[in-house]
Amino acid sequence: MDNPEEKMKLVKNDQWSHLLYALLFLLITMVMVYPFIHTGKIQAVADWEFHAARVEQIYRNLSSGHLFTFIASSTFHHTGVGSFMFYPTVFLYPWAAMRLFVKPVTAFYLWYFLITYLAFLVAFYSMNKFKQNRHLAFIFSLVYVLNTYRLFLGQFVFGEFIAASFLPLVFLGFYQLFFAPTKAENVRWITLAVGMTLLTYSHVLSVIITLEIFALVLVLTCCAGKAALIFAKWQSLLKAVGLWGILSLPIICLFISNYIGKKVSAAISGIAMALVPSMADLVTNSLNNGLNIGIGLVLLATVLVGWYFARDNQTDLVIYLLGIVLFVVASGVFPWGLLGHTPLGVVQLPYRYLSFSCLFLAVIAAKGILLLINRLSFNWPLAAILLLCIGVIGFLSAEKSLLHELRTAAPSVINVPKKGTEVFPKENKILDNNNYDKQFQYSAIYGEADYYPRKALDHRESIINQIAYVNGRPRHVNASGSANKIKADFQVRQPRTSINLPVLAYEGTTVQVNDKKVPKYVSDRGTVLLKNLQPGKAKVVVGFNPGIGFYGAVLVSLLGWCGLVYAYWQRRFKAARDDER
């Protein structure tokens, strides 16, 4: 199109259209969240307390003016566990920041609103770039964001819940880099780098599964005789990996300095076979269309009939087959019992592949729904409104049991543990703003000892119950916490006293006694050990110092993001000037 005025008119129409869809996504997100925030209650189940305790620690540090959180000094019973370093917290900060201004229940639901709205926008952008069709992108966004497995994750599996928001962007970048038609000015490797960075900020295991799928697709492409196509993109791939590394440098830095080779435990070792769903369970759960380990009715129907909509396009057919393969891999049909101790076992819970299966099946489901709308000659605005209504009804149907419980159940009575530290009761707890803080007096059902030093795992009871050993004799410690520091006072009565503290020791752990830095020793239970203390009062402060390298990595990462923003606006201004000529 040579007419600049016509071109500008199309651009403006496109912008208004995108704004309209953004407002529609805002509306449906508000409709989704309002019934929950109106109850004033939260259901605490499974991993909930683990993540809530991490957010609480970040919030307490922020409220005292400290941005970074490395160890648990106030929550997790002052054990100094370093899950914050190894389980990304970037997208938990908005939740923690909201706690500064609103009550805890409201803060959680506002955070849920934010992540859900972000997921809609990313899904729409990614699909529109992939297919150049806004109608298709709108339908895909509804199907993908409202799939029942993602809603299940949104109850308590927050790492994967956040990660699911960025999967469309990641695979858009992968497609653009390797398979999209080449352009003269190709900077599309940036999409892959940014997507992988946001995924890294969310959930490391999702990054590993993503790389597995990338490897599978690339190997199969090479086997199909298209190796030259793949190897021709090696320069762009290196650029993407380099930018990903720069933007993710703070997380990489902490992993290298405090995890790799440091004998720190992961959450689960190998595949948890008891938690591998059977195919019958997956199908049944999907038919029930509830908050469980399943993909919901729409995507299950896509498994059965999606071939019809994908058969006329090779890329769509590959996407459809990937969706089915990953659905099978997520179940007990796949031989996890034989492969659980291979590198594949790092995923721990095979049903994690369902996020990726839902992504690929949603692409085909959206195509099928749009074909049906076109064949029925529906007016698009009317069709969009109907789809919104169906989406809301489907969401409320999936969430109906949870909503009923929140509306009718009284807040749980959470008593202070009578002796030591008890595990948070396994039955679902109903929290409100009055009993919210009491949950942190208990140990989390899952995740309390995640990322302990391996030596500490066999001694977790004494560590969690804050038992120190003074010259080998047990003594309960009344510790207090501030940002990345744990404080305890001792009255030393004998020369050359040793104290085995109930505070975990990592590479960056520091120790002060009476305001003087002292050597850090590690006890046989993986905790900080003080030696050769002399009689008198000992004011002990155990802290954490990530090292100057971490702060340098943060600076490099920030400069990388600033460079991306600058380059983006430069391209926008250049394009605008070219259109005016």
GROMACS .gro file of N, CA, C and O in nm, residues 36 146-149 151-152 155 288-292 296 391-403:
model
  108
   36PHE      N    1  -1.447  -1.402   4.424
   36PHE     CA    2  -1.354  -1.451   4.526
   36PHE      C    3  -1.316  -1.342   4.624
   36PHE      O    4  -1.315  -1.363   4.746
  146LEU      N    5  -0.833  -1.993   3.030
  146LEU     CA    6  -0.941  -2.050   3.111
  146LEU      C    7  -0.938  -2.202   3.114
  146LEU      O    8  -1.032  -2.264   3.165
  147ASN      N    9  -0.831  -2.265   3.063
  147ASN     CA   10  -0.827  -2.411   3.071
  147ASN      C   11  -0.818  -2.456   3.216
  147ASN      O   12  -0.756  -2.389   3.301
  148THR      N   13  -0.879  -2.567   3.248
  148THR     CA   14  -0.897  -2.606   3.389
  148THR      C   15  -0.766  -2.640   3.457
  148THR      O   16  -0.754  -2.625   3.579
  149TYR      N   17  -0.665  -2.685   3.382
  149TYR     CA   18  -0.537  -2.715   3.447
  149TYR      C   19  -0.472  -2.586   3.497
  149TYR      O   20  -0.417  -2.582   3.607
  151LEU      N   21  -0.631  -2.316   3.582
  151LEU     CA   22  -0.709  -2.274   3.698
  151LEU      C   23  -0.672  -2.355   3.822
  151LEU      O   24  -0.670  -2.302   3.934
  152PHE      N   25  -0.644  -2.483   3.802
  152PHE     CA   26  -0.598  -2.569   3.911
  152PHE      C   27  -0.467  -2.516   3.968
  152PHE      O   28  -0.449  -2.506   4.090
  155GLN      N   29  -0.465  -2.223   4.227
  155GLN     CA   30  -0.503  -2.239   4.367
  155GLN      C   31  -0.384  -2.236   4.461
  155GLN      O   32  -0.390  -2.179   4.570
  288ASN      N   33  -1.491  -3.402   3.403
  288ASN     CA   34  -1.554  -3.332   3.515
  288ASN      C   35  -1.538  -3.181   3.504
  288ASN      O   36  -1.614  -3.106   3.566
  289ASN      N   37  -1.436  -3.137   3.430
  289ASN     CA   38  -1.417  -2.995   3.401
  289ASN      C   39  -1.405  -2.912   3.530
  289ASN      O   40  -1.455  -2.800   3.538
  290GLY      N   41  -1.336  -2.970   3.629
  290GLY     CA   42  -1.320  -2.900   3.756
  290GLY      C   43  -1.176  -2.864   3.782
  290GLY      O   44  -1.089  -2.878   3.696
  291LEU      N   45  -1.147  -2.817   3.905
  291LEU     CA   46  -1.012  -2.777   3.943
  291LEU      C   47  -0.934  -2.901   3.985
  291LEU      O   48  -0.926  -2.936   4.103
  292ASN      N   49  -0.878  -2.967   3.888
  292ASN     CA   50  -0.804  -3.089   3.916
  292ASN      C   51  -0.700  -3.110   3.806
  292ASN      O   52  -0.682  -3.027   3.718
  296GLY      N   53  -0.977  -3.028   3.089
  296GLY     CA   54  -1.108  -2.971   3.066
  296GLY      C   55  -1.176  -3.025   2.941
  296GLY      O   56  -1.113  -3.089   2.855
  391GLY      N   57  -1.710  -1.833   2.823
  391GLY     CA   58  -1.587  -1.841   2.902
  391GLY      C   59  -1.612  -1.817   3.050
  391GLY      O   60  -1.561  -1.890   3.136
  392VAL      N   61  -1.693  -1.717   3.081
  392VAL     CA   62  -1.725  -1.687   3.221
  392VAL      C   63  -1.804  -1.802   3.284
  392VAL      O   64  -1.776  -1.843   3.398
  393ILE      N   65  -1.901  -1.854   3.209
  393ILE     CA   66  -1.981  -1.966   3.261
  393ILE      C   67  -1.891  -2.088   3.285
  393ILE      O   68  -1.903  -2.157   3.388
  394GLY      N   69  -1.801  -2.114   3.192
  394GLY     CA   70  -1.709  -2.227   3.209
  394GLY      C   71  -1.619  -2.208   3.330
  394GLY      O   72  -1.593  -2.303   3.406
  395PHE      N   73  -1.571  -2.087   3.350
  395PHE     CA   74  -1.486  -2.057   3.465
  395PHE      C   75  -1.563  -2.079   3.595
  395PHE      O   76  -1.514  -2.145   3.688
  396LEU      N   77  -1.684  -2.023   3.603
  396LEU     CA   78  -1.763  -2.036   3.725
  396LEU      C   79  -1.803  -2.181   3.750
  396LEU      O   80  -1.812  -2.226   3.865
  397SER      N   81  -1.823  -2.257   3.642
  397SER     CA   82  -1.855  -2.398   3.657
  397SER      C   83  -1.736  -2.474   3.717
  397SER      O   84  -1.754  -2.557   3.807
  398ALA      N   85  -1.616  -2.443   3.670
  398ALA     CA   86  -1.498  -2.509   3.722
  398ALA      C   87  -1.471  -2.470   3.867
  398ALA      O   88  -1.423  -2.551   3.947
  399GLU      N   89  -1.504  -2.346   3.902
  399GLU     CA   90  -1.471  -2.294   4.035
  399GLU      C   91  -1.587  -2.304   4.134
  399GLU      O   92  -1.575  -2.259   4.247
  400LYS      N   93  -1.699  -2.364   4.093
  400LYS     CA   94  -1.820  -2.355   4.174
  400LYS      C   95  -1.804  -2.417   4.313
  400LYS      O   96  -1.852  -2.361   4.413
  401SER      N   97  -1.736  -2.531   4.322
  401SER     CA   98  -1.719  -2.597   4.452
  401SER      C   99  -1.634  -2.511   4.546
  401SER      O  100  -1.666  -2.496   4.664
  402LEU      N  101  -1.526  -2.455   4.492
  402LEU     CA  102  -1.440  -2.370   4.574
  402LEU      C  103  -1.514  -2.245   4.619
  402LEU      O  104  -1.506  -2.206   4.737
  403LEU      N  105  -1.587  -2.184   4.527
  403LEU     CA  106  -1.662  -2.063   4.563
  403LEU      C  107  -1.767  -2.093   4.671
  403LEU      O  108  -1.785  -2.015   4.765
   0.00000   0.00000   0.00000
